[in-house]
Amino acid sequence: MTTAATTKTAALPGTLSLGLSRGVTELREFFRQKENLIFTVSLPAILMLLLGTVYVKEVAAGQMFAASMIGAGIISTSFVGLGMSVVADREDGTLKRLRGTPMPFTSYFIGKIILVFVSSLFEAALLMVVAMLKFDVELPSTAEKWFTFGWVFVLGVISCSLIGVGLSSIAKNTRNAAGVLNLPYIVLQFLSGVFISQAVLPDSLRITGSFFPLKWVCQGFRSVFALDDGYAAMEAAGSWELGKIALVLGAWTIAGLLIVSRTFKWSNSTS
């Protein structure tokens, strides 16, 4: 009886509990680094202001441009930001130290994804405020559109976070990581309808962009912020394709899990 009670008392916290605790630690560190916080959250809003001032000449265009920029900003945080964070943890020995604790691999990533969700929400809120003030963008007016925003946001953040972590295994340090993660992200912005409508791209580039999550996240957000369904005709397929968006992002989430499980390294010296 005494042995059983002692064993029960000494039992380690579960994976989810450890992940939530790690998430609190990640958020505390993130918000303590004021420069990093301001740069991460405000950069997409600054880009929206600069590019929107040059290219946006009417309300309808502003609505669609803002939706695409919200999608691109969220992907920047989840794909580039999280990937860089994992590389930094590996480079400074944080991952190696964590490996020697009872914290499982899954809990570490729960903590990271909590960080990405919170920072992405802040970023999306700031982008929406800037869009309303600068481009007279109207927020979604129905529960159905907010529900679409929610599931596109969740699937986009999770899938792109996992892809970013998978690619982070290629980089040996944070200097290399900047090129490894930023290059595909910048290229895909042009192929995914962020700056240029996919409908006007050559077929080869349009098809290439359609393989990756950014295109589908931005298209999902455009469906949410569109003033009416007539704007769907501006998409390459002539419709919002919400079912296909869910399937593609879900498939990338599964693929991301497989990639991370096979490529994740606790240190640069391990395989």
PDB file of C-alpha atoms in Angstrom:
ATOM      1  CA  MET A   1       0.000   0.000   0.000  1.00  0.00           C
ATOM      2  CA  THR A   2       2.769   2.412   1.008  1.00  0.00           C
ATOM      3  CA  THR A   3       4.841   1.522  -2.055  1.00  0.00           C
ATOM      4  CA  ALA A   4       1.889   2.023  -4.409  1.00  0.00           C
ATOM      5  CA  ALA A   5       1.041   5.353  -2.816  1.00  0.00           C
ATOM      6  CA  THR A   6       4.652   6.502  -3.059  1.00  0.00           C
ATOM      7  CA  THR A   7       4.843   5.450  -6.721  1.00  0.00           C
ATOM      8  CA  LYS A   8       1.626   7.308  -7.507  1.00  0.00           C
ATOM      9  CA  THR A   9       2.865  10.445  -5.732  1.00  0.00           C
ATOM     10  CA  ALA A  10       6.176  10.345  -7.610  1.00  0.00           C
ATOM     11  CA  ALA A  11       4.573   9.849 -11.011  1.00  0.00           C
ATOM     12  CA  LEU A  12       5.754  12.339 -13.607  1.00  0.00           C
ATOM     13  CA  PRO A  13       3.323  14.845 -15.180  1.00  0.00           C
ATOM     14  CA  GLY A  14       1.744  13.758 -18.461  1.00  0.00           C
ATOM     15  CA  THR A  15       2.880  14.796 -21.923  1.00  0.00           C
ATOM     16  CA  LEU A  16       0.151  17.431 -22.282  1.00  0.00           C
ATOM     17  CA  SER A  17       0.814  18.883 -18.832  1.00  0.00           C
ATOM     18  CA  LEU A  18       4.528  19.175 -19.575  1.00  0.00           C
ATOM     19  CA  GLY A  19       3.732  20.704 -22.974  1.00  0.00           C
ATOM     20  CA  LEU A  20       1.478  23.352 -21.435  1.00  0.00           C
ATOM     21  CA  SER A  21       4.164  24.151 -18.878  1.00  0.00           C
ATOM     22  CA  ARG A  22       6.734  24.445 -21.655  1.00  0.00           C
ATOM     23  CA  GLY A  23       4.354  26.714 -23.554  1.00  0.00           C
ATOM     24  CA  VAL A  24       4.158  29.093 -20.580  1.00  0.00           C
ATOM     25  CA  THR A  25       7.968  29.186 -20.476  1.00  0.00           C
ATOM     26  CA  GLU A  26       8.183  29.871 -24.217  1.00  0.00           C
ATOM     27  CA  LEU A  27       5.655  32.721 -23.966  1.00  0.00           C
ATOM     28  CA  ARG A  28       7.454  34.244 -20.982  1.00  0.00           C
ATOM     29  CA  GLU A  29      10.766  34.251 -22.855  1.00  0.00           C
ATOM     30  CA  PHE A  30       9.141  35.612 -26.017  1.00  0.00           C
ATOM     31  CA  PHE A  31       7.460  38.548 -24.299  1.00  0.00           C
ATOM     32  CA  ARG A  32      10.620  39.390 -22.349  1.00  0.00           C
ATOM     33  CA  GLN A  33      12.521  39.953 -25.607  1.00  0.00           C
ATOM     34  CA  LYS A  34      10.911  43.254 -26.553  1.00  0.00           C
ATOM     35  CA  GLU A  35      12.906  43.778 -29.754  1.00  0.00           C
ATOM     36  CA  ASN A  36      12.091  40.290 -31.045  1.00  0.00           C
ATOM     37  CA  LEU A  37       8.435  40.732 -30.084  1.00  0.00           C
ATOM     38  CA  ILE A  38       8.114  44.045 -31.919  1.00  0.00           C
ATOM     39  CA  PHE A  39       9.948  42.797 -35.016  1.00  0.00           C
ATOM     40  CA  THR A  40       8.057  39.498 -35.274  1.00  0.00           C
ATOM     41  CA  VAL A  41       4.582  40.933 -34.764  1.00  0.00           C
ATOM     42  CA  SER A  42       4.949  44.264 -36.564  1.00  0.00           C
ATOM     43  CA  LEU A  43       6.949  43.322 -39.689  1.00  0.00           C
ATOM     44  CA  PRO A  44       3.966  41.929 -41.666  1.00  0.00           C
ATOM     45  CA  ALA A  45       1.935  45.029 -40.748  1.00  0.00           C
ATOM     46  CA  ILE A  46       4.739  47.304 -41.980  1.00  0.00           C
ATOM     47  CA  LEU A  47       4.947  45.346 -45.240  1.00  0.00           C
ATOM     48  CA  MET A  48       1.175  45.631 -45.611  1.00  0.00           C
ATOM     49  CA  LEU A  49       1.381  49.411 -45.233  1.00  0.00           C
ATOM     50  CA  LEU A  50       4.268  49.815 -47.679  1.00  0.00           C
ATOM     51  CA  LEU A  51       3.028  47.461 -50.387  1.00  0.00           C
ATOM     52  CA  GLY A  52      -0.620  48.403 -49.946  1.00  0.00           C
ATOM     53  CA  THR A  53       0.144  52.096 -50.349  1.00  0.00           C
ATOM     54  CA  VAL A  54       1.789  51.363 -53.699  1.00  0.00           C
ATOM     55  CA  TYR A  55      -0.541  48.722 -55.140  1.00  0.00           C
ATOM     56  CA  VAL A  56      -3.978  49.126 -53.542  1.00  0.00           C
ATOM     57  CA  LYS A  57      -6.165  51.725 -55.229  1.00  0.00           C
ATOM     58  CA  GLU A  58      -9.696  50.642 -54.256  1.00  0.00           C
ATOM     59  CA  VAL A  59     -11.557  49.102 -51.316  1.00  0.00           C
ATOM     60  CA  ALA A  60     -12.192  45.721 -52.957  1.00  0.00           C
ATOM     61  CA  ALA A  61      -8.514  45.290 -53.802  1.00  0.00           C
ATOM     62  CA  GLY A  62      -7.591  46.321 -50.264  1.00  0.00           C
ATOM     63  CA  GLN A  63      -9.912  43.698 -48.822  1.00  0.00           C
ATOM     64  CA  MET A  64      -8.294  40.905 -50.838  1.00  0.00           C
ATOM     65  CA  PHE A  65      -4.744  42.185 -50.343  1.00  0.00           C
ATOM     66  CA  ALA A  66      -5.227  42.445 -46.572  1.00  0.00           C
ATOM     67  CA  ALA A  67      -6.590  38.885 -46.417  1.00  0.00           C
ATOM     68  CA  SER A  68      -3.552  37.567 -48.289  1.00  0.00           C
ATOM     69  CA  MET A  69      -1.159  39.524 -46.071  1.00  0.00           C
ATOM     70  CA  ILE A  70      -2.810  38.140 -42.930  1.00  0.00           C
ATOM     71  CA  GLY A  71      -2.231  34.629 -44.285  1.00  0.00           C
ATOM     72  CA  ALA A  72       1.370  35.401 -45.244  1.00  0.00           C
ATOM     73  CA  GLY A  73       2.045  36.975 -41.848  1.00  0.00           C
ATOM     74  CA  ILE A  74       0.763  33.946 -39.963  1.00  0.00           C
ATOM     75  CA  ILE A  75       2.855  31.610 -42.121  1.00  0.00           C
ATOM     76  CA  SER A  76       5.910  33.793 -41.505  1.00  0.00           C
ATOM     77  CA  THR A  77       5.499  33.295 -37.760  1.00  0.00           C
ATOM     78  CA  SER A  78       4.779  29.565 -37.900  1.00  0.00           C
ATOM     79  CA  PHE A  79       7.102  28.484 -40.720  1.00  0.00           C
ATOM     80  CA  VAL A  80      10.035  30.901 -40.539  1.00  0.00           C
ATOM     81  CA  GLY A  81       9.766  32.030 -36.917  1.00  0.00           C
ATOM     82  CA  LEU A  82       9.331  28.588 -35.372  1.00  0.00           C
ATOM     83  CA  GLY A  83      11.958  27.016 -37.611  1.00  0.00           C
ATOM     84  CA  MET A  84      14.474  29.690 -36.579  1.00  0.00           C
ATOM     85  CA  SER A  85      13.543  29.194 -32.921  1.00  0.00           C
ATOM     86  CA  VAL A  86      14.228  25.445 -33.070  1.00  0.00           C
ATOM     87  CA  VAL A  87      17.597  26.043 -34.758  1.00  0.00           C
ATOM     88  CA  ALA A  88      18.499  28.577 -32.051  1.00  0.00           C
ATOM     89  CA  ASP A  89      17.531  26.085 -29.311  1.00  0.00           C
ATOM     90  CA  ARG A  90      19.720  23.453 -30.953  1.00  0.00           C
ATOM     91  CA  GLU A  91      22.620  25.847 -31.463  1.00  0.00           C
ATOM     92  CA  ASP A  92      22.739  27.209 -27.882  1.00  0.00           C
ATOM     93  CA  GLY A  93      22.344  23.773 -26.302  1.00  0.00           C
ATOM     94  CA  THR A  94      18.780  24.223 -25.032  1.00  0.00           C
ATOM     95  CA  LEU A  95      17.584  21.106 -26.856  1.00  0.00           C
ATOM     96  CA  LYS A  96      20.503  19.054 -25.588  1.00  0.00           C
ATOM     97  CA  ARG A  97      19.712  20.074 -22.007  1.00  0.00           C
ATOM     98  CA  LEU A  98      16.018  19.330 -22.449  1.00  0.00           C
ATOM     99  CA  ARG A  99      16.855  15.882 -23.773  1.00  0.00           C
ATOM    100  CA  GLY A 100      18.372  15.076 -20.388  1.00  0.00           C
ATOM    101  CA  THR A 101      15.108  15.905 -18.593  1.00  0.00           C
ATOM    102  CA  PRO A 102      11.895  13.854 -18.395  1.00  0.00           C
ATOM    103  CA  MET A 103      10.297  16.132 -21.008  1.00  0.00           C
ATOM    104  CA  PRO A 104       9.338  14.074 -24.069  1.00  0.00           C
ATOM    105  CA  PHE A 105       9.797  15.200 -27.649  1.00  0.00           C
ATOM    106  CA  THR A 106       6.029  15.808 -28.027  1.00  0.00           C
ATOM    107  CA  SER A 107       5.833  18.162 -25.025  1.00  0.00           C
ATOM    108  CA  TYR A 108       8.579  20.366 -26.444  1.00  0.00           C
ATOM    109  CA  PHE A 109       6.567  20.837 -29.628  1.00  0.00           C
ATOM    110  CA  ILE A 110       3.308  21.434 -27.798  1.00  0.00           C
ATOM    111  CA  GLY A 111       5.089  24.313 -26.060  1.00  0.00           C
ATOM    112  CA  LYS A 112       6.408  25.696 -29.346  1.00  0.00           C
ATOM    113  CA  ILE A 113       3.027  25.506 -31.072  1.00  0.00           C
ATOM    114  CA  ILE A 114       1.388  27.312 -28.119  1.00  0.00           C
ATOM    115  CA  LEU A 115       3.918  30.099 -28.663  1.00  0.00           C
ATOM    116  CA  VAL A 116       3.168  30.205 -32.384  1.00  0.00           C
ATOM    117  CA  PHE A 117      -0.612  30.276 -31.853  1.00  0.00           C
ATOM    118  CA  VAL A 118      -0.441  33.171 -29.394  1.00  0.00           C
ATOM    119  CA  SER A 119       2.047  35.243 -31.416  1.00  0.00           C
ATOM    120  CA  SER A 120       0.082  34.552 -34.627  1.00  0.00           C
ATOM    121  CA  LEU A 121      -3.149  35.746 -32.994  1.00  0.00           C
ATOM    122  CA  PHE A 122      -1.436  38.975 -31.942  1.00  0.00           C
ATOM    123  CA  GLU A 123      -0.065  39.376 -35.449  1.00  0.00           C
ATOM    124  CA  ALA A 124      -3.423  38.702 -37.138  1.00  0.00           C
ATOM    125  CA  ALA A 125      -5.166  41.176 -34.824  1.00  0.00           C
ATOM    126  CA  LEU A 126      -2.598  43.889 -35.603  1.00  0.00           C
ATOM    127  CA  LEU A 127      -2.895  43.246 -39.352  1.00  0.00           C
ATOM    128  CA  MET A 128      -6.682  43.503 -39.182  1.00  0.00           C
ATOM    129  CA  VAL A 129      -6.473  46.800 -37.280  1.00  0.00           C
ATOM    130  CA  VAL A 130      -4.014  48.224 -39.832  1.00  0.00           C
ATOM    131  CA  ALA A 131      -6.197  46.983 -42.707  1.00  0.00           C
ATOM    132  CA  MET A 132      -9.301  48.629 -41.249  1.00  0.00           C
ATOM    133  CA  LEU A 133      -7.552  51.947 -40.614  1.00  0.00           C
ATOM    134  CA  LYS A 134      -5.548  52.149 -43.843  1.00  0.00           C
ATOM    135  CA  PHE A 135      -7.658  50.309 -46.432  1.00  0.00           C
ATOM    136  CA  ASP A 136     -11.177  50.507 -44.941  1.00  0.00           C
ATOM    137  CA  VAL A 137     -11.281  46.718 -44.735  1.00  0.00           C
ATOM    138  CA  GLU A 138     -14.474  45.279 -43.272  1.00  0.00           C
ATOM    139  CA  LEU A 139     -14.264  42.390 -40.826  1.00  0.00           C
ATOM    140  CA  PRO A 140     -16.303  39.202 -41.448  1.00  0.00           C
ATOM    141  CA  SER A 141     -19.921  39.738 -40.504  1.00  0.00           C
ATOM    142  CA  THR A 142     -21.184  36.168 -40.029  1.00  0.00           C
ATOM    143  CA  ALA A 143     -20.411  33.315 -37.641  1.00  0.00           C
ATOM    144  CA  GLU A 144     -19.835  31.049 -40.655  1.00  0.00           C
ATOM    145  CA  LYS A 145     -17.019  33.242 -41.945  1.00  0.00           C
ATOM    146  CA  TRP A 146     -15.391  33.473 -38.520  1.00  0.00           C
ATOM    147  CA  PHE A 147     -15.598  29.677 -38.263  1.00  0.00           C
ATOM    148  CA  THR A 148     -13.815  29.414 -41.628  1.00  0.00           C
ATOM    149  CA  PHE A 149     -11.196  31.862 -40.395  1.00  0.00           C
ATOM    150  CA  GLY A 150     -10.717  29.679 -37.298  1.00  0.00           C
ATOM    151  CA  TRP A 151     -10.136  26.338 -38.997  1.00  0.00           C
ATOM    152  CA  VAL A 152      -7.956  27.817 -41.761  1.00  0.00           C
ATOM    153  CA  PHE A 153      -5.911  29.556 -39.062  1.00  0.00           C
ATOM    154  CA  VAL A 154      -5.495  26.375 -36.977  1.00  0.00           C
ATOM    155  CA  LEU A 155      -4.627  24.084 -39.889  1.00  0.00           C
ATOM    156  CA  GLY A 156      -2.333  26.686 -41.439  1.00  0.00           C
ATOM    157  CA  VAL A 157      -0.403  27.286 -38.223  1.00  0.00           C
ATOM    158  CA  ILE A 158       0.000  23.594 -37.389  1.00  0.00           C
ATOM    159  CA  SER A 159       0.957  22.426 -40.887  1.00  0.00           C
ATOM    160  CA  CYS A 160       3.438  25.250 -41.509  1.00  0.00           C
ATOM    161  CA  SER A 161       4.919  24.933 -38.017  1.00  0.00           C
ATOM    162  CA  LEU A 162       5.667  21.281 -38.659  1.00  0.00           C
ATOM    163  CA  ILE A 163       7.160  21.995 -42.089  1.00  0.00           C
ATOM    164  CA  GLY A 164       9.342  24.746 -40.593  1.00  0.00           C
ATOM    165  CA  VAL A 165      10.608  22.403 -37.882  1.00  0.00           C
ATOM    166  CA  GLY A 166      11.326  19.734 -40.509  1.00  0.00           C
ATOM    167  CA  LEU A 167      13.377  22.141 -42.637  1.00  0.00           C
ATOM    168  CA  SER A 168      15.194  23.429 -39.551  1.00  0.00           C
ATOM    169  CA  SER A 169      17.090  20.121 -39.408  1.00  0.00           C
ATOM    170  CA  ILE A 170      18.966  21.166 -42.570  1.00  0.00           C
ATOM    171  CA  ALA A 171      20.406  24.311 -40.985  1.00  0.00           C
ATOM    172  CA  LYS A 172      23.513  23.998 -38.801  1.00  0.00           C
ATOM    173  CA  ASN A 173      23.100  27.423 -37.192  1.00  0.00           C
ATOM    174  CA  THR A 174      20.850  30.476 -37.171  1.00  0.00           C
ATOM    175  CA  ARG A 175      22.819  32.160 -39.983  1.00  0.00           C
ATOM    176  CA  ASN A 176      22.160  29.230 -42.306  1.00  0.00           C
ATOM    177  CA  ALA A 177      18.570  28.950 -41.112  1.00  0.00           C
ATOM    178  CA  ALA A 178      17.754  32.453 -42.377  1.00  0.00           C
ATOM    179  CA  GLY A 179      18.452  31.343 -45.958  1.00  0.00           C
ATOM    180  CA  VAL A 180      16.982  27.849 -45.634  1.00  0.00           C
ATOM    181  CA  LEU A 181      13.646  29.159 -44.321  1.00  0.00           C
ATOM    182  CA  ASN A 182      13.293  32.619 -45.876  1.00  0.00           C
ATOM    183  CA  LEU A 183      14.098  31.671 -49.475  1.00  0.00           C
ATOM    184  CA  PRO A 184      11.170  29.256 -50.001  1.00  0.00           C
ATOM    185  CA  TYR A 185       8.856  31.559 -48.050  1.00  0.00           C
ATOM    186  CA  ILE A 186       9.662  34.606 -50.204  1.00  0.00           C
ATOM    187  CA  VAL A 187       9.370  32.640 -53.456  1.00  0.00           C
ATOM    188  CA  LEU A 188       6.062  31.080 -52.423  1.00  0.00           C
ATOM    189  CA  GLN A 189       4.554  34.484 -51.656  1.00  0.00           C
ATOM    190  CA  PHE A 190       4.817  35.302 -55.364  1.00  0.00           C
ATOM    191  CA  LEU A 191       3.495  31.870 -56.403  1.00  0.00           C
ATOM    192  CA  SER A 192       0.615  31.781 -53.908  1.00  0.00           C
ATOM    193  CA  GLY A 193      -1.410  34.885 -54.763  1.00  0.00           C
ATOM    194  CA  VAL A 194      -0.075  37.155 -52.009  1.00  0.00           C
ATOM    195  CA  PHE A 195       1.360  39.891 -54.250  1.00  0.00           C
ATOM    196  CA  ILE A 196       0.135  38.715 -57.656  1.00  0.00           C
ATOM    197  CA  SER A 197      -3.140  36.981 -58.455  1.00  0.00           C
ATOM    198  CA  GLN A 198      -2.545  33.307 -59.210  1.00  0.00           C
ATOM    199  CA  ALA A 199      -4.911  33.584 -62.143  1.00  0.00           C
ATOM    200  CA  VAL A 200      -2.363  35.675 -64.092  1.00  0.00           C
ATOM    201  CA  LEU A 201       0.620  33.407 -63.417  1.00  0.00           C
ATOM    202  CA  PRO A 202       1.919  30.941 -66.036  1.00  0.00           C
ATOM    203  CA  ASP A 203       0.479  27.463 -65.517  1.00  0.00           C
ATOM    204  CA  SER A 204       3.812  26.006 -64.375  1.00  0.00           C
ATOM    205  CA  LEU A 205       4.199  28.591 -61.584  1.00  0.00           C
ATOM    206  CA  ARG A 206       0.546  28.440 -60.567  1.00  0.00           C
ATOM    207  CA  ILE A 207       0.637  24.647 -60.279  1.00  0.00           C
ATOM    208  CA  THR A 208       3.885  24.790 -58.303  1.00  0.00           C
ATOM    209  CA  GLY A 209       2.388  27.260 -55.828  1.00  0.00           C
ATOM    210  CA  SER A 210      -0.700  25.092 -55.452  1.00  0.00           C
ATOM    211  CA  PHE A 211       1.333  22.245 -53.960  1.00  0.00           C
ATOM    212  CA  PHE A 212       2.160  24.257 -50.823  1.00  0.00           C
ATOM    213  CA  PRO A 213       0.065  25.464 -47.855  1.00  0.00           C
ATOM    214  CA  LEU A 214       0.596  29.225 -48.268  1.00  0.00           C
ATOM    215  CA  LYS A 215      -1.615  29.403 -51.355  1.00  0.00           C
ATOM    216  CA  TRP A 216      -4.467  27.639 -49.599  1.00  0.00           C
ATOM    217  CA  VAL A 217      -4.208  29.615 -46.357  1.00  0.00           C
ATOM    218  CA  CYS A 218      -4.330  32.920 -48.258  1.00  0.00           C
ATOM    219  CA  GLN A 219      -7.221  31.700 -50.424  1.00  0.00           C
ATOM    220  CA  GLY A 220      -9.122  30.624 -47.323  1.00  0.00           C
ATOM    221  CA  PHE A 221      -8.683  34.044 -45.738  1.00  0.00           C
ATOM    222  CA  ARG A 222      -9.713  35.774 -48.963  1.00  0.00           C
ATOM    223  CA  SER A 223     -12.973  33.804 -48.828  1.00  0.00           C
ATOM    224  CA  VAL A 224     -13.500  35.111 -45.287  1.00  0.00           C
ATOM    225  CA  PHE A 225     -12.817  38.783 -46.044  1.00  0.00           C
ATOM    226  CA  ALA A 226     -14.432  38.945 -49.507  1.00  0.00           C
ATOM    227  CA  LEU A 227     -17.274  41.448 -49.652  1.00  0.00           C
ATOM    228  CA  ASP A 228     -19.325  38.909 -51.614  1.00  0.00           C
ATOM    229  CA  ASP A 229     -18.899  35.534 -53.335  1.00  0.00           C
ATOM    230  CA  GLY A 230     -18.379  37.228 -56.680  1.00  0.00           C
ATOM    231  CA  TYR A 231     -14.724  37.695 -55.781  1.00  0.00           C
ATOM    232  CA  ALA A 232     -14.238  33.935 -55.999  1.00  0.00           C
ATOM    233  CA  ALA A 233     -14.104  34.385 -59.773  1.00  0.00           C
ATOM    234  CA  MET A 234     -10.719  36.055 -59.315  1.00  0.00           C
ATOM    235  CA  GLU A 235      -9.222  32.798 -58.017  1.00  0.00           C
ATOM    236  CA  ALA A 236      -7.451  30.451 -60.420  1.00  0.00           C
ATOM    237  CA  ALA A 237     -10.222  27.842 -60.106  1.00  0.00           C
ATOM    238  CA  GLY A 238     -13.023  30.415 -60.111  1.00  0.00           C
ATOM    239  CA  SER A 239     -14.232  29.319 -56.650  1.00  0.00           C
ATOM    240  CA  TRP A 240     -13.067  29.346 -53.022  1.00  0.00           C
ATOM    241  CA  GLU A 241     -12.546  25.557 -52.903  1.00  0.00           C
ATOM    242  CA  LEU A 242     -12.966  25.409 -49.107  1.00  0.00           C
ATOM    243  CA  GLY A 243     -13.158  21.609 -49.083  1.00  0.00           C
ATOM    244  CA  LYS A 244      -9.919  21.367 -51.024  1.00  0.00           C
ATOM    245  CA  ILE A 245      -8.277  23.871 -48.678  1.00  0.00           C
ATOM    246  CA  ALA A 246      -9.120  21.635 -45.701  1.00  0.00           C
ATOM    247  CA  LEU A 247      -7.840  18.526 -47.500  1.00  0.00           C
ATOM    248  CA  VAL A 248      -4.544  20.104 -48.601  1.00  0.00           C
ATOM    249  CA  LEU A 249      -3.783  21.645 -45.196  1.00  0.00           C
ATOM    250  CA  GLY A 250      -4.769  18.399 -43.461  1.00  0.00           C
ATOM    251  CA  ALA A 251      -2.490  16.424 -45.777  1.00  0.00           C
ATOM    252  CA  TRP A 252       0.407  18.803 -45.073  1.00  0.00           C
ATOM    253  CA  THR A 253      -0.211  18.431 -41.337  1.00  0.00           C
ATOM    254  CA  ILE A 254       0.149  14.648 -41.624  1.00  0.00           C
ATOM    255  CA  ALA A 255       3.172  15.015 -43.918  1.00  0.00           C
ATOM    256  CA  GLY A 256       4.707  17.492 -41.477  1.00  0.00           C
ATOM    257  CA  LEU A 257       4.329  15.059 -38.586  1.00  0.00           C
ATOM    258  CA  LEU A 258       6.095  12.370 -40.602  1.00  0.00           C
ATOM    259  CA  ILE A 259       8.875  14.747 -41.661  1.00  0.00           C
ATOM    260  CA  VAL A 260       9.494  15.936 -38.099  1.00  0.00           C
ATOM    261  CA  SER A 261       9.467  12.404 -36.674  1.00  0.00           C
ATOM    262  CA  ARG A 262      12.166  11.364 -39.165  1.00  0.00           C
ATOM    263  CA  THR A 263      14.349  14.477 -39.297  1.00  0.00           C
ATOM    264  CA  PHE A 264      14.263  16.128 -35.864  1.00  0.00           C
ATOM    265  CA  LYS A 265      17.660  16.348 -34.155  1.00  0.00           C
ATOM    266  CA  TRP A 266      18.349  17.241 -30.507  1.00  0.00           C
ATOM    267  CA  SER A 267      21.797  18.554 -31.430  1.00  0.00           C
ATOM    268  CA  ASN A 268      23.908  19.130 -34.538  1.00  0.00           C
ATOM    269  CA  SER A 269      26.074  16.159 -33.616  1.00  0.00           C
ATOM    270  CA  THR A 270      23.172  13.669 -33.574  1.00  0.00           C
ATOM    271  CA  SER A 271      21.339  12.159 -36.519  1.00  0.00           C
TER     272      SER A 271
END
